[in-house]
Structures are given as C-alpha cells and as structure tokens.
Short mmCIF file of C-alpha atoms and ligand atoms in Angstrom, two decimals:
data_model
loop_
_atom_site.label_atom_id
_atom_site.label_comp_id
_atom_site.label_asym_id
_atom_site.label_seq_id
_atom_site.Cartn_x
_atom_site.Cartn_y
_atom_site.Cartn_z
CA MET A 178 -0.51 -0.41 -0.03
CA THR A 179 1.05 3.46 -1.03
CA PRO A 180 0.94 6.11 1.46
CA GLN A 181 -2.39 7.07 0.51
CA GLY A 182 -3.33 3.48 0.74
CA VAL A 183 -3.68 2.98 -2.58
CA SER A 184 -2.29 -0.70 -3.61
CA THR A 185 0.36 -0.93 -5.72
CA VAL A 186 -0.45 -4.04 -6.88
CA PRO A 187 -0.74 -4.14 -11.23
CA LEU A 188 -5.10 -3.43 -12.25
CA GLU A 189 -3.95 -6.92 -14.25
CA THR A 190 -3.21 -8.47 -10.65
CA MET A 191 -6.00 -7.44 -8.66
CA ASP A 192 -8.84 -8.18 -11.64
CA ARG A 193 -7.64 -11.17 -11.88
CA ARG A 194 -7.92 -11.29 -7.66
CA SER A 195 -10.63 -10.04 -6.97
CA VAL A 196 -13.29 -9.71 -9.67
CA PHE A 197 -15.66 -12.31 -11.87
CA HIS A 198 -16.46 -11.34 -15.22
CA PRO A 199 -19.66 -11.57 -16.92
CA ALA A 200 -19.86 -13.60 -19.90
CA THR A 201 -16.09 -14.61 -19.49
CA SER A 202 -14.52 -18.22 -19.47
CA ILE A 203 -12.90 -18.22 -15.59
CA ALA A 204 -10.74 -20.35 -17.19
CA ASP A 205 -9.41 -17.75 -20.53
CA HIS A 206 -9.84 -15.00 -17.53
CA LEU A 207 -7.40 -16.56 -15.05
CA ALA A 208 -4.75 -17.86 -17.56
CA LYS A 209 -4.90 -14.14 -19.99
CA GLY A 210 -5.85 -11.80 -17.11
CA PRO A 211 -7.95 -7.90 -18.39
CA ARG A 212 -7.66 -5.63 -21.21
CA ILE A 213 -8.01 -2.26 -19.19
CA ILE A 214 -10.18 -0.06 -21.01
CA VAL A 215 -8.98 3.56 -20.32
CA ASP A 216 -10.72 5.81 -22.60
CA GLY A 217 -12.69 6.51 -25.13
CA SER A 218 -14.01 9.05 -28.01
CA GLY A 219 -16.32 8.63 -31.38
CA VAL A 220 -15.68 5.15 -31.75
CA MET A 221 -12.52 5.13 -30.15
CA LEU A 222 -11.08 3.48 -27.46
CA THR A 223 -7.77 3.48 -25.86
CA ASP A 224 -6.52 0.88 -22.93
CA SER A 225 -4.31 0.89 -20.38
CA GLU A 226 -1.16 -0.49 -22.95
CA GLY A 227 -2.08 2.58 -25.07
CA ARG A 228 -3.91 0.18 -27.44
CA ARG A 229 -6.21 1.98 -29.62
CA TYR A 230 -9.11 0.35 -30.72
CA LEU A 231 -11.93 0.45 -33.74
CA ASP A 232 -14.43 -0.61 -31.41
CA ALA A 233 -17.61 -1.65 -34.13
CA VAL A 234 -19.65 -2.91 -31.35
CA ALA A 235 -20.08 0.43 -29.71
CA GLY A 236 -19.48 -2.17 -26.14
CA LEU A 237 -22.46 -4.32 -25.86
CA TRP A 238 -24.91 -2.65 -28.69
CA CYS A 239 -25.04 0.88 -26.25
CA VAL A 240 -23.44 3.15 -27.03
CA ASN A 241 -25.28 4.78 -29.67
CA ILE A 242 -23.69 8.25 -29.35
CA GLY A 243 -20.48 7.36 -29.04
CA TYR A 244 -17.73 7.70 -26.92
CA GLY A 245 -16.36 10.80 -24.98
CA ARG A 246 -19.64 12.81 -24.95
CA PRO A 247 -19.10 15.68 -22.76
CA GLU A 248 -22.69 16.87 -23.32
CA VAL A 249 -23.36 13.76 -21.65
CA ALA A 250 -20.80 13.64 -18.56
CA ASP A 251 -21.74 17.54 -17.82
CA ALA A 252 -25.87 17.03 -17.58
CA MET A 253 -24.57 14.12 -15.33
CA ALA A 254 -22.78 16.27 -13.54
CA GLU A 255 -25.00 18.75 -13.27
CA ALA A 256 -27.38 16.01 -11.65
CA ALA A 257 -25.47 14.37 -9.29
CA ARG A 258 -24.41 18.19 -7.90
CA ARG A 259 -28.03 19.49 -7.66
CA LEU A 260 -29.83 16.03 -6.27
CA GLY A 261 -27.41 12.30 -6.32
CA TYR A 262 -30.45 10.50 -6.07
CA TYR A 263 -33.45 9.91 -4.41
CA HIS A 264 -36.18 7.26 -4.93
CA THR A 265 -39.85 7.60 -6.83
CA PHE A 266 -41.85 4.48 -5.02
CA SER A 267 -44.54 5.92 -2.23
CA SER A 268 -45.19 9.27 -5.76
CA PHE A 269 -41.63 11.22 -4.52
CA SER A 270 -40.58 11.85 -8.48
CA ASN A 271 -37.82 14.22 -9.61
CA GLU A 272 -37.56 16.65 -12.72
CA PRO A 273 -35.49 14.82 -14.72
CA GLN A 274 -37.43 11.99 -15.06
CA ILE A 275 -40.78 13.43 -15.83
CA ARG A 276 -39.41 15.23 -18.48
CA LEU A 277 -37.93 11.63 -19.75
CA ALA A 278 -41.09 9.78 -19.22
CA ASP A 279 -42.85 12.77 -21.66
CA ARG A 280 -39.63 12.47 -23.57
CA ILE A 281 -39.81 8.82 -24.66
CA LEU A 282 -43.39 8.88 -24.84
CA SER A 283 -42.89 11.45 -27.37
CA LEU A 284 -40.51 9.40 -29.72
CA ALA A 285 -42.79 6.17 -29.01
CA PRO A 286 -44.60 3.86 -31.51
CA ALA A 287 -48.28 5.56 -30.91
CA GLY A 288 -50.21 4.24 -27.72
CA MET A 289 -47.98 4.02 -25.50
CA SER A 290 -49.29 5.22 -22.25
CA LYS A 291 -46.90 5.40 -18.60
CA VAL A 292 -42.22 4.98 -18.37
CA PHE A 293 -41.56 2.87 -15.56
CA PHE A 294 -37.37 3.55 -15.36
CA GLY A 295 -35.93 0.39 -14.02
CA ASN A 296 -31.35 0.04 -14.74
CA SER A 297 -31.41 -2.84 -17.59
CA GLY A 298 -32.52 -4.74 -20.17
CA SER A 299 -32.82 -7.44 -18.08
CA ASP A 300 -35.24 -5.71 -14.87
CA ALA A 301 -37.22 -3.69 -17.54
CA ASN A 302 -38.28 -7.28 -19.18
CA ASP A 303 -38.32 -8.77 -16.75
CA THR A 304 -40.79 -5.98 -15.35
CA GLN A 305 -42.77 -6.29 -17.83
CA ILE A 306 -43.08 -10.07 -17.11
CA LYS A 307 -44.54 -9.66 -14.44
CA LEU A 308 -46.55 -6.66 -15.53
CA VAL A 309 -48.91 -9.48 -17.89
CA TRP A 310 -48.99 -11.52 -14.90
CA TYR A 311 -50.45 -8.78 -13.11
CA TYR A 312 -52.59 -7.29 -15.72
CA ASN A 313 -53.67 -11.00 -17.04
CA ASN A 314 -55.22 -11.32 -12.48
CA LEU A 315 -56.36 -8.20 -12.89
CA ARG A 316 -58.34 -8.89 -15.64
CA GLY A 317 -60.34 -12.07 -14.01
CA LYS A 318 -57.72 -14.52 -16.39
CA PRO A 319 -54.95 -16.11 -13.65
CA GLN A 320 -54.66 -19.13 -15.99
CA LYS A 321 -53.46 -16.74 -18.33
CA LYS A 322 -49.09 -16.60 -17.71
CA LYS A 323 -47.22 -18.67 -20.16
CA ILE A 324 -44.62 -16.86 -21.70
CA ILE A 325 -43.63 -17.46 -25.49
CA GLY A 326 -39.86 -16.37 -26.35
CA ARG A 327 -38.15 -17.14 -29.44
CA LEU A 328 -35.41 -20.11 -29.32
CA LEU A 329 -32.11 -17.81 -29.70
CA GLY A 330 -34.76 -14.69 -28.63
CA TYR A 331 -32.13 -12.62 -26.02
CA HIS A 332 -33.96 -11.44 -23.21
CA GLY A 333 -31.18 -11.47 -20.53
CA THR A 334 -29.92 -12.62 -17.69
CA THR A 335 -32.60 -12.28 -14.91
CA VAL A 336 -34.64 -16.33 -14.18
CA ALA A 337 -37.12 -15.53 -15.72
CA THR A 338 -35.24 -13.05 -18.55
CA ALA A 339 -33.32 -15.88 -19.41
CA SER A 340 -35.78 -18.02 -19.25
CA ALA A 341 -37.50 -16.29 -21.88
CA SER A 342 -34.33 -16.29 -23.79
CA GLY A 343 -33.59 -19.10 -26.13
CA LEU A 344 -30.27 -18.87 -25.61
CA PRO A 345 -28.68 -22.95 -24.18
CA SER A 346 -25.85 -21.39 -22.34
CA PHE A 347 -28.47 -19.45 -20.24
CA HIS A 348 -30.21 -22.05 -19.63
CA ARG A 349 -27.49 -25.01 -19.31
CA LEU A 350 -26.19 -25.30 -15.75
CA PHE A 351 -28.39 -22.66 -14.49
CA ASP A 352 -31.72 -25.34 -13.94
CA LEU A 353 -33.61 -22.23 -17.00
CA PRO A 354 -36.41 -22.09 -18.25
CA ILE A 355 -39.17 -22.47 -14.97
CA PRO A 356 -41.75 -23.97 -15.63
CA ASN A 357 -44.54 -22.17 -17.90
CA PHE A 358 -41.89 -20.38 -20.75
CA LEU A 359 -42.18 -21.52 -24.44
CA HIS A 360 -40.09 -21.24 -27.36
CA ALA A 361 -41.00 -20.57 -30.78
CA SER A 362 -38.93 -21.27 -33.84
CA THR A 363 -36.41 -18.69 -34.90
CA PRO A 364 -37.04 -16.43 -37.87
CA HIS A 365 -33.91 -17.42 -39.35
CA HIS A 366 -34.88 -17.77 -43.71
CA TYR A 367 -31.12 -18.45 -44.50
CA ARG A 368 -30.76 -21.66 -42.18
CA HIS A 369 -33.80 -23.18 -41.34
CA GLY A 370 -35.94 -21.78 -45.09
CA ALA A 371 -36.92 -25.10 -46.93
CA PRO A 372 -35.40 -25.47 -50.27
CA GLY A 373 -36.87 -22.46 -53.00
CA GLN A 374 -39.38 -21.17 -49.98
CA THR A 375 -39.68 -16.91 -50.45
CA GLU A 376 -39.30 -15.64 -46.76
CA GLU A 377 -42.74 -14.61 -46.77
CA GLN A 378 -43.84 -18.47 -46.77
CA TYR A 379 -41.60 -18.87 -44.56
CA ALA A 380 -43.05 -16.19 -42.68
CA THR A 381 -46.84 -17.69 -42.97
CA VAL A 382 -44.75 -21.19 -41.61
CA LEU A 383 -43.17 -19.14 -38.20
CA ALA A 384 -46.80 -17.80 -37.98
CA ASP A 385 -48.42 -20.56 -38.02
CA GLU A 386 -46.15 -22.37 -35.63
CA LEU A 387 -46.17 -20.00 -33.10
CA ASP A 388 -50.69 -19.95 -33.67
CA ALA A 389 -50.68 -23.84 -33.42
CA LEU A 390 -48.47 -23.49 -30.19
CA ILE A 391 -50.61 -20.86 -28.30
CA ARG A 392 -53.94 -23.26 -29.33
CA ARG A 393 -51.85 -26.58 -28.39
CA GLU A 394 -51.38 -24.83 -24.79
CA GLY A 395 -54.47 -23.58 -24.62
CA PRO A 396 -55.48 -20.24 -25.30
CA ASP A 397 -56.62 -19.36 -22.10
CA THR A 398 -53.61 -19.83 -20.37
CA VAL A 399 -50.77 -17.76 -23.18
CA GLY A 400 -50.22 -14.44 -22.07
CA ALA A 401 -47.74 -12.84 -23.70
CA PHE A 402 -45.37 -13.33 -26.45
CA ILE A 403 -41.72 -10.81 -25.60
CA ALA A 404 -39.84 -10.92 -28.50
CA GLU A 405 -36.68 -8.68 -30.56
CA PRO A 406 -37.47 -6.67 -33.47
CA ILE A 407 -34.54 -7.82 -35.34
CA MET A 408 -32.71 -10.66 -32.85
CA GLY A 409 -29.02 -8.88 -31.94
CA GLY A 410 -27.43 -12.15 -29.83
CA GLY A 411 -28.96 -15.00 -30.79
CA GLY A 412 -27.13 -13.55 -34.65
CA VAL A 413 -28.57 -10.42 -35.46
CA LEU A 414 -31.49 -12.51 -37.48
CA VAL A 415 -33.76 -10.22 -39.59
CA PRO A 416 -37.01 -11.15 -40.12
CA PRO A 417 -38.87 -12.63 -43.13
CA ARG A 418 -40.47 -10.23 -45.07
CA THR A 419 -44.38 -10.34 -43.62
CA TYR A 420 -43.08 -11.87 -40.35
CA TRP A 421 -44.57 -9.10 -38.03
CA ASP A 422 -47.82 -8.62 -39.67
CA LYS A 423 -48.69 -11.93 -39.40
CA VAL A 424 -47.33 -12.71 -35.98
CA GLN A 425 -49.13 -9.76 -34.66
CA ALA A 426 -52.34 -11.10 -36.08
CA VAL A 427 -51.58 -14.87 -34.39
CA LEU A 428 -51.58 -12.43 -30.95
CA ARG A 429 -53.92 -10.37 -31.34
CA ARG A 430 -56.19 -13.59 -32.31
CA HIS A 431 -55.64 -15.06 -29.16
CA ASP A 432 -55.18 -11.75 -26.51
CA VAL A 433 -52.00 -12.22 -26.30
CA LEU A 434 -50.01 -9.50 -25.42
CA MET A 435 -46.88 -8.52 -27.74
CA ILE A 436 -43.56 -7.32 -25.66
CA VAL A 437 -41.18 -6.07 -27.76
CA ASP A 438 -37.56 -5.96 -26.42
CA GLU A 439 -36.45 -2.36 -28.23
CA VAL A 440 -33.23 -2.85 -26.23
CA ILE A 441 -30.62 -3.47 -29.25
CA CYS A 442 -33.07 -1.78 -32.01
CA GLY A 443 -34.36 1.24 -29.62
CA PHE A 444 -32.65 4.82 -30.44
CA GLY A 445 -31.63 4.21 -33.94
CA ARG A 446 -30.01 1.30 -34.16
CA LEU A 447 -31.93 1.06 -37.88
CA GLY A 448 -32.03 3.46 -38.52
CA ARG A 449 -35.62 4.57 -37.46
CA MET A 450 -35.97 5.49 -34.15
CA PHE A 451 -37.06 2.06 -32.62
CA GLY A 452 -37.39 -1.78 -34.26
CA SER A 453 -41.50 -1.32 -34.30
CA ASP A 454 -41.45 1.50 -36.82
CA VAL A 455 -39.49 -0.18 -38.96
CA TYR A 456 -41.96 -3.57 -38.86
CA GLY A 457 -45.26 -1.15 -38.12
CA ILE A 458 -45.13 -3.55 -34.81
CA GLN A 459 -47.46 -2.11 -31.92
CA PRO A 460 -46.41 -3.27 -28.95
CA ASP A 461 -48.70 -3.58 -25.72
CA LEU A 462 -45.29 -3.55 -23.73
CA MET A 463 -42.14 -2.17 -25.06
CA THR A 464 -38.29 -2.95 -23.46
CA CYS A 465 -36.04 -0.34 -23.52
CA ALA A 466 -32.10 -0.27 -22.53
CA LYS A 467 -28.82 0.66 -24.01
CA GLY A 468 -29.02 3.62 -26.28
CA LEU A 469 -31.47 5.04 -24.16
CA THR A 470 -28.35 6.12 -22.03
CA SER A 471 -25.75 5.27 -24.63
CA ALA A 472 -24.90 3.51 -22.02
CA TYR A 473 -23.46 6.85 -20.22
CA PHE A 474 -26.02 5.79 -16.84
CA PRO A 475 -27.56 2.60 -16.56
CA LEU A 476 -30.48 3.31 -17.31
CA SER A 477 -33.38 0.83 -18.54
CA ALA A 478 -37.69 2.01 -19.26
CA ALA A 479 -40.48 -0.46 -19.34
CA LEU A 480 -43.16 1.02 -21.84
CA ILE A 481 -46.56 0.61 -20.85
CA SER A 482 -49.59 0.99 -23.45
CA ASP A 483 -53.34 2.61 -22.62
CA LYS A 484 -54.20 -0.52 -23.75
CA VAL A 485 -52.52 -2.50 -20.33
CA TRP A 486 -52.70 0.88 -18.01
CA SER A 487 -56.75 0.44 -18.62
CA VAL A 488 -56.46 -2.49 -16.69
CA LEU A 489 -54.25 -1.43 -13.83
CA ARG A 490 -55.64 1.83 -13.38
CA ASP A 491 -58.77 0.55 -13.11
CA GLY A 492 -57.97 -2.51 -10.86
CA SER A 493 -55.75 0.09 -8.71
CA PRO A 494 -58.64 0.85 -5.83
CA GLU A 495 -58.69 -3.09 -5.43
CA ALA A 496 -54.67 -4.06 -5.85
CA GLY A 497 -53.09 -1.49 -3.50
CA ALA A 498 -50.35 -0.16 -3.77
CA PHE A 499 -48.31 -1.99 -7.14
CA ALA A 500 -45.96 -3.52 -5.37
CA HIS A 501 -42.88 -3.73 -8.07
CA GLY A 502 -39.40 -1.23 -8.46
CA TYR A 503 -35.85 -0.58 -8.15
CA THR A 504 -34.85 1.43 -5.55
CA TYR A 505 -32.91 3.71 -8.08
CA SER A 506 -35.76 3.49 -10.78
CA GLY A 507 -36.17 7.38 -11.96
CA HIS A 508 -32.81 7.90 -10.80
CA PRO A 509 -32.12 11.52 -11.68
CA VAL A 510 -28.92 11.39 -12.62
CA GLY A 511 -29.39 8.42 -14.99
CA ALA A 512 -32.68 10.45 -17.16
CA ALA A 513 -30.39 13.34 -16.85
CA ALA A 514 -27.37 11.15 -18.75
CA ALA A 515 -30.56 9.88 -21.38
CA LEU A 516 -32.13 13.61 -22.13
CA ALA A 517 -28.71 14.73 -22.65
CA ASN A 518 -28.40 11.67 -25.34
CA LEU A 519 -32.06 11.94 -26.74
CA ASP A 520 -30.14 15.20 -27.37
CA VAL A 521 -27.39 14.80 -29.23
CA LEU A 522 -28.79 11.84 -31.16
CA VAL A 523 -31.53 13.72 -32.05
CA GLY A 524 -29.81 17.12 -32.70
CA GLU A 525 -27.21 15.54 -35.28
CA ASP A 526 -29.17 12.95 -36.94
CA MET A 527 -28.12 9.99 -35.92
CA VAL A 528 -30.43 7.91 -36.40
CA GLY A 529 -30.97 9.30 -40.22
CA ASN A 530 -27.13 8.59 -40.35
CA ALA A 531 -27.54 4.98 -38.97
CA ASP A 532 -30.32 4.53 -42.12
CA ARG A 533 -27.53 6.41 -44.75
CA THR A 534 -23.92 5.21 -43.63
CA GLY A 535 -25.81 1.98 -42.50
CA ALA A 536 -27.30 1.23 -46.28
CA TYR A 537 -23.37 2.04 -47.01
CA LEU A 538 -22.42 -0.82 -43.99
CA GLN A 539 -24.46 -3.66 -45.75
CA ALA A 540 -23.71 -2.64 -49.15
CA ARG A 541 -20.02 -2.48 -48.07
CA LEU A 542 -19.89 -5.68 -45.97
CA HIS A 543 -22.22 -7.63 -48.99
CA GLU A 544 -19.51 -7.08 -51.63
CA THR A 545 -16.78 -7.27 -50.11
CA ILE A 546 -16.62 -9.31 -47.09
CA GLY A 547 -19.57 -11.90 -48.04
CA PRO A 548 -17.00 -13.57 -51.25
CA LEU A 549 -14.21 -14.07 -49.27
CA PRO A 550 -13.54 -17.64 -47.86
CA LEU A 551 -15.67 -18.84 -44.61
CA VAL A 552 -18.53 -16.58 -44.81
CA GLY A 553 -21.62 -18.00 -46.01
CA HIS A 554 -24.05 -15.33 -44.97
CA VAL A 555 -23.93 -11.31 -44.33
CA ARG A 556 -26.96 -9.53 -43.36
CA GLY A 557 -28.58 -6.57 -40.99
CA VAL A 558 -30.51 -4.03 -41.23
CA GLY A 559 -28.95 0.28 -40.18
CA LEU A 560 -25.75 -0.18 -38.37
CA ALA A 561 -26.77 -3.72 -36.80
CA ALA A 562 -24.88 -6.45 -39.69
CA GLY A 563 -23.89 -10.33 -38.89
CA VAL A 564 -21.38 -12.48 -40.49
CA GLU A 565 -22.36 -16.06 -40.58
CA VAL A 566 -18.97 -18.46 -41.30
CA VAL A 567 -20.14 -21.70 -42.79
CA ALA A 568 -17.16 -24.87 -43.49
CA ASP A 569 -18.88 -24.86 -46.52
CA ARG A 570 -20.61 -22.40 -48.58
CA ILE A 571 -22.41 -24.49 -50.47
CA THR A 572 -24.30 -26.99 -48.75
CA ARG A 573 -24.44 -24.12 -45.59
CA ARG A 574 -22.62 -26.50 -43.40
CA SER A 575 -22.03 -24.66 -40.21
CA PHE A 576 -18.31 -25.11 -37.96
CA GLU A 577 -18.24 -27.62 -35.11
CA PRO A 578 -19.03 -25.22 -32.43
CA GLU A 579 -15.61 -25.77 -30.30
CA ARG A 580 -13.73 -25.25 -33.40
CA LYS A 581 -14.98 -21.07 -32.20
CA VAL A 582 -13.87 -20.37 -35.64
CA ALA A 583 -15.79 -16.33 -35.47
CA GLN A 584 -14.51 -15.90 -32.09
CA ARG A 585 -11.00 -17.14 -33.79
CA ILE A 586 -11.60 -14.11 -36.34
CA ALA A 587 -12.91 -11.13 -34.00
CA ALA A 588 -9.90 -12.48 -31.64
CA ARG A 589 -7.40 -11.55 -35.24
CA CYS A 590 -9.38 -8.17 -35.93
CA LEU A 591 -8.48 -7.27 -31.29
CA GLU A 592 -4.83 -7.78 -32.12
CA ASN A 593 -5.73 -5.69 -35.20
CA GLY A 594 -7.13 -2.77 -33.76
CA LEU A 595 -11.03 -3.86 -34.64
CA ILE A 596 -13.91 -4.96 -31.74
CA VAL A 597 -16.04 -7.43 -33.98
CA ARG A 598 -18.39 -9.63 -31.88
CA ALA A 599 -18.31 -13.64 -31.89
CA LEU A 600 -22.47 -14.61 -30.81
CA PRO A 601 -22.71 -16.95 -28.21
CA VAL A 602 -24.26 -19.43 -30.85
CA GLY A 603 -24.10 -20.36 -35.36
CA GLY A 604 -20.25 -18.73 -35.90
CA VAL A 605 -21.91 -15.25 -36.30
CA LEU A 606 -19.94 -12.23 -35.92
CA ALA A 607 -21.76 -8.86 -35.05
CA ILE A 608 -21.45 -5.61 -36.20
CA SER A 609 -23.36 -2.91 -34.51
CA PRO A 610 -21.00 0.43 -34.31
CA PRO A 611 -21.73 3.39 -32.73
CA LEU A 612 -24.11 5.58 -34.81
CA CYS A 613 -21.92 8.89 -35.24
CA ILE A 614 -19.68 6.35 -37.25
CA THR A 615 -18.56 7.43 -40.47
CA ARG A 616 -17.83 6.27 -43.82
CA ALA A 617 -13.84 6.48 -43.81
CA GLU A 618 -14.73 4.32 -40.27
CA VAL A 619 -17.12 2.08 -42.21
CA ASP A 620 -14.50 1.73 -44.81
CA GLN A 621 -12.09 0.55 -41.60
CA VAL A 622 -14.08 -1.90 -40.04
CA VAL A 623 -14.57 -4.24 -43.33
CA GLU A 624 -11.54 -3.97 -44.76
CA GLY A 625 -9.99 -5.32 -40.65
CA LEU A 626 -13.32 -8.13 -40.88
CA ALA A 627 -11.49 -8.87 -44.06
CA ARG A 628 -7.81 -8.93 -43.13
CA GLY A 629 -8.86 -11.12 -40.10
CA ILE A 630 -11.15 -13.26 -42.37
CA ARG A 631 -8.64 -13.76 -44.41
CA ASP A 632 -6.24 -14.60 -42.32
CA VAL A 633 -8.27 -17.53 -40.51
CA ALA A 634 -9.60 -18.45 -43.43
CA ASP A 635 -5.86 -19.51 -44.30
CA GLU A 636 -4.76 -20.83 -40.53
CA LEU A 637 -7.63 -23.06 -40.88
CA ALA A 638 -6.12 -24.65 -45.02
CA ARG A 639 -2.95 -25.17 -42.99
CA GLU A 640 -4.56 -26.82 -40.40
CA GLY A 641 -5.84 -28.92 -42.88
CA ALA A 642 -10.00 -27.86 -42.02
C1 PLP B 922 -32.18 -7.81 -26.78
C2 PLP B 922 -32.17 -7.77 -25.66
N1 PLP B 922 -32.65 -7.57 -24.50
C3 PLP B 922 -31.84 -7.91 -23.04
C4 PLP B 922 -30.55 -7.05 -23.46
C5 PLP B 922 -30.12 -7.13 -21.35
O1 PLP B 922 -29.97 -5.97 -20.79
P1 PLP B 922 -29.44 -5.92 -20.05
O2 PLP B 922 -27.63 -6.24 -20.72
O3 PLP B 922 -29.10 -4.30 -20.00
O4 PLP B 922 -29.92 -6.86 -19.21
C6 PLP B 922 -29.58 -7.85 -23.89
C7 PLP B 922 -28.60 -7.29 -23.81
O5 PLP B 922 -27.58 -7.58 -24.36
C8 PLP B 922 -30.95 -7.49 -25.09
O6 PLP B 922 -29.44 -7.50 -26.45
#
C-alpha cells in the first residue's frame, strides 16, 4: 500500500484476484487476465497499454452516440450536484425523470401511455413479464400466464428473462428455463427456410407454427409473446418479409400481449427511432435500455400501452400499491444522462446517419465480405449487421462449435485494433458500431474484418480444415 492507501499491486493482478467477470470463461481469464480500457472518443477506445481500437460493436450494442461526449458527462455532473439521488416510490418524483418519461413517449410508437424506469434491459423485461401476470390477474384471467419467447432470442439474465431467452448456454447449468416459458422457432430464413421457399412463405409457416403452439397450450394459458424486432445476440437475424404482420395477427387472435424488446434496436440502431417503426409493430409493452443513455448511465424503461395501463388503473383501488420497483427507478442522474443523450442523438440526426451510413455498411459488407472464404451469409439492417461463417458455402454446413472459428476471427481483428463480436451461437460475427460512425470508419471496419477473415481462412487451410 502507498501512504494514500492505494494498492501498488498491478491492476491486472488485482483484477484476476478480485473481479468475477460476466460472460467470461473463468479459466481463460485466470490464464490471460483483463484488457483494461481507459478512455474512448467517438468510435475509438484506448487500453491501459496505449493500444487503440475501433469499436465496431459500440460496447455491447449500446454506445449509440459514441464515446466521450462531454454534453452527457456535464448533464450527469450537474444532476448529481443538484440531487445525487432520491427514490421515486410512494409518488416521489424528480424533474429529470418526469421530462424523460414525457420525451420517450413523444418518440415511441402510438398507443404507449406510461414509462416505468429500471436499471437494465434484464430488469425492464422482468418488469414486463410481471406486468403480464399482474394484468391478467386484474382482468380475472389467472391462468393466462405463459410467456412465449423464441429459440435464440435474448432478453436478459434474470431468472425470468433468461428463461424467456432461447440461448442454450444461458439455460444449461442454471436449471432454466423455469416452467411456463415456451419457445417458438427462430426466424432464420438462410438456415431454416425450406429450399425454394420465399421469405413470405417461410413467414407464414412461422406464424402458423406460433398459432398451433398457442392452440396446443390453450390460448387461455398464454399471456405474452416476447421478441426483438431483429434478433441481436442470437445472430443478428432479420425476420423474413411479412413476419411481423403475420405474427401480430396471431397474437391478436388469441389475446396474447406483445412485448417488444427494443433493448438493441431502440434509439436508432436500425435507421429509425425504434425497430417497431421499421416493422410496423404495435407493442402492448415495450422495453428500452442501452441506447436510451448510450450506456453513460445504467437506465432502462418499460413502456406500457394504454390498453394495459387502463386495466392497471381500473384495478388499482382494489389491488393496492403497485408492489414492484427498484431503489434506483427514475434515478435523476440517469434520467439527466438520457435527456442529454437524446439531445445529441436527435440534434445530430444520428438516426438518419444510421440509415444512410448503415446502408453503406450493408452494401460494403455484401460486396467485400460476402465473397470471402468462410462467409456463408451477410445480413443486417441499418447499423446492425451479422456475418455468419460456414465450413461449406454451398451446403451451408456450420463449423463444429468447438472450432470457435468466429471467435478466432474476432480475436484476430482485436489484435489488429478492430473490435467485432463473436456471438455465443451460430458462428456469427456481429457489427453494431456507434451511430456517429462515418463512411471512412466503415471502410476501416470492413477492411479490418476482411483481413481477419482471410487470415483465419489461411490458418484453417494450413491446419487442413
Ligand atoms: C435484446 C436484449 N434484451 C435485453 C438485454 C439485457 O439487457 P441488460 O444486459 O442491460 O440487462 C439485452 C442485452 O444485450 C438485449 O440484447
């Protein structure tokens, strides 16, 4: 220890000694140690050894306005100096959360009525699931509680949201999913569409399957369907054309609520403010986080439609106080961060940039990455893109997961100063840069990724794969 009480143990050592990292192999971490990020600006990050990286993933699809915006830091500092915290239970409120709720509703799809604040995408989705149960209890439909997610969907890591998710590694060893969480098929035309089947035909098959699932379970037992407009963590899966219209028709037929998880798509990622705007989704419940503050502060928002709200309001005298909420719900510093973030996002037309520069990214990926060895499929919308690697481009055969080909490509890119993300399943590399990215930076991303793919293809050829 120094006289000030600051340990002189190197941070790398201290990290290995003291930090339990999320979504990290414990064995690998103990062997290799951390990579410590010290600052960021725009799309660039710098680590403690002075290495620079172009972050083509915006952290975890979340730093929508880019790193280092002083406007957000200043707004947070000012809010913290004025009122570092006060809770919002029992009708207490604060100016930033009031203004933020109003602002979010002004941006949201039609029909949204109220905003319930939390701290993460997981807790907001958890709130939504509890709201489905609460709503159906108040409506006198106590059996209508099952939640349908989708295979490869991702909604968070709490017990309920990991159960609603359809990613095997989030279930295995955790005794999940819990009962009453079901999973519909993944909308993945490239992988699961029948030969010669159009996207529209495939969408009809998926909607019919969902209809059959609900009928089999009994419509009176199914409370909600939860889904991302385009799936992020499951593989950047763009739904087949007409999917959302057909799925929503099924849900309406069976009085099943639609929870739209906008945690990744929301706040501009797809070139519109919300994924729901892209696909004409009319949510009953809508979940936001990530881009709401561009991750400068942990903040989430569960949006509630008029339809659900009116039941909650009418049932309130009998139900008593709504017994759900978080110590940090409506945190004034987080709400101030979100307001400043939205000023930048809207004021600098970053949603428009996501549309225009996103189209450029998609075109460049198709033209430069599409033809490369190992690349089976390139897909995406706006500034969300996925590149699926395959062992055989003709048969679309995947690599065995143990070969970790996508992970090797991501690691190679990282060595070269480019961060792309290998998703947990499906051999997919995800690209989701900050929405302030320029065309020149997109060129760097595409060229860096091409280099990583070529290098790993050469390595695999040398290994005889
Ligand atoms: C679509 C979606 N929903 C929910 C979550 C969970 O959010 P959080 O990690 O903030 O709990 C994520 C996180 O990546 C996500 O991608």
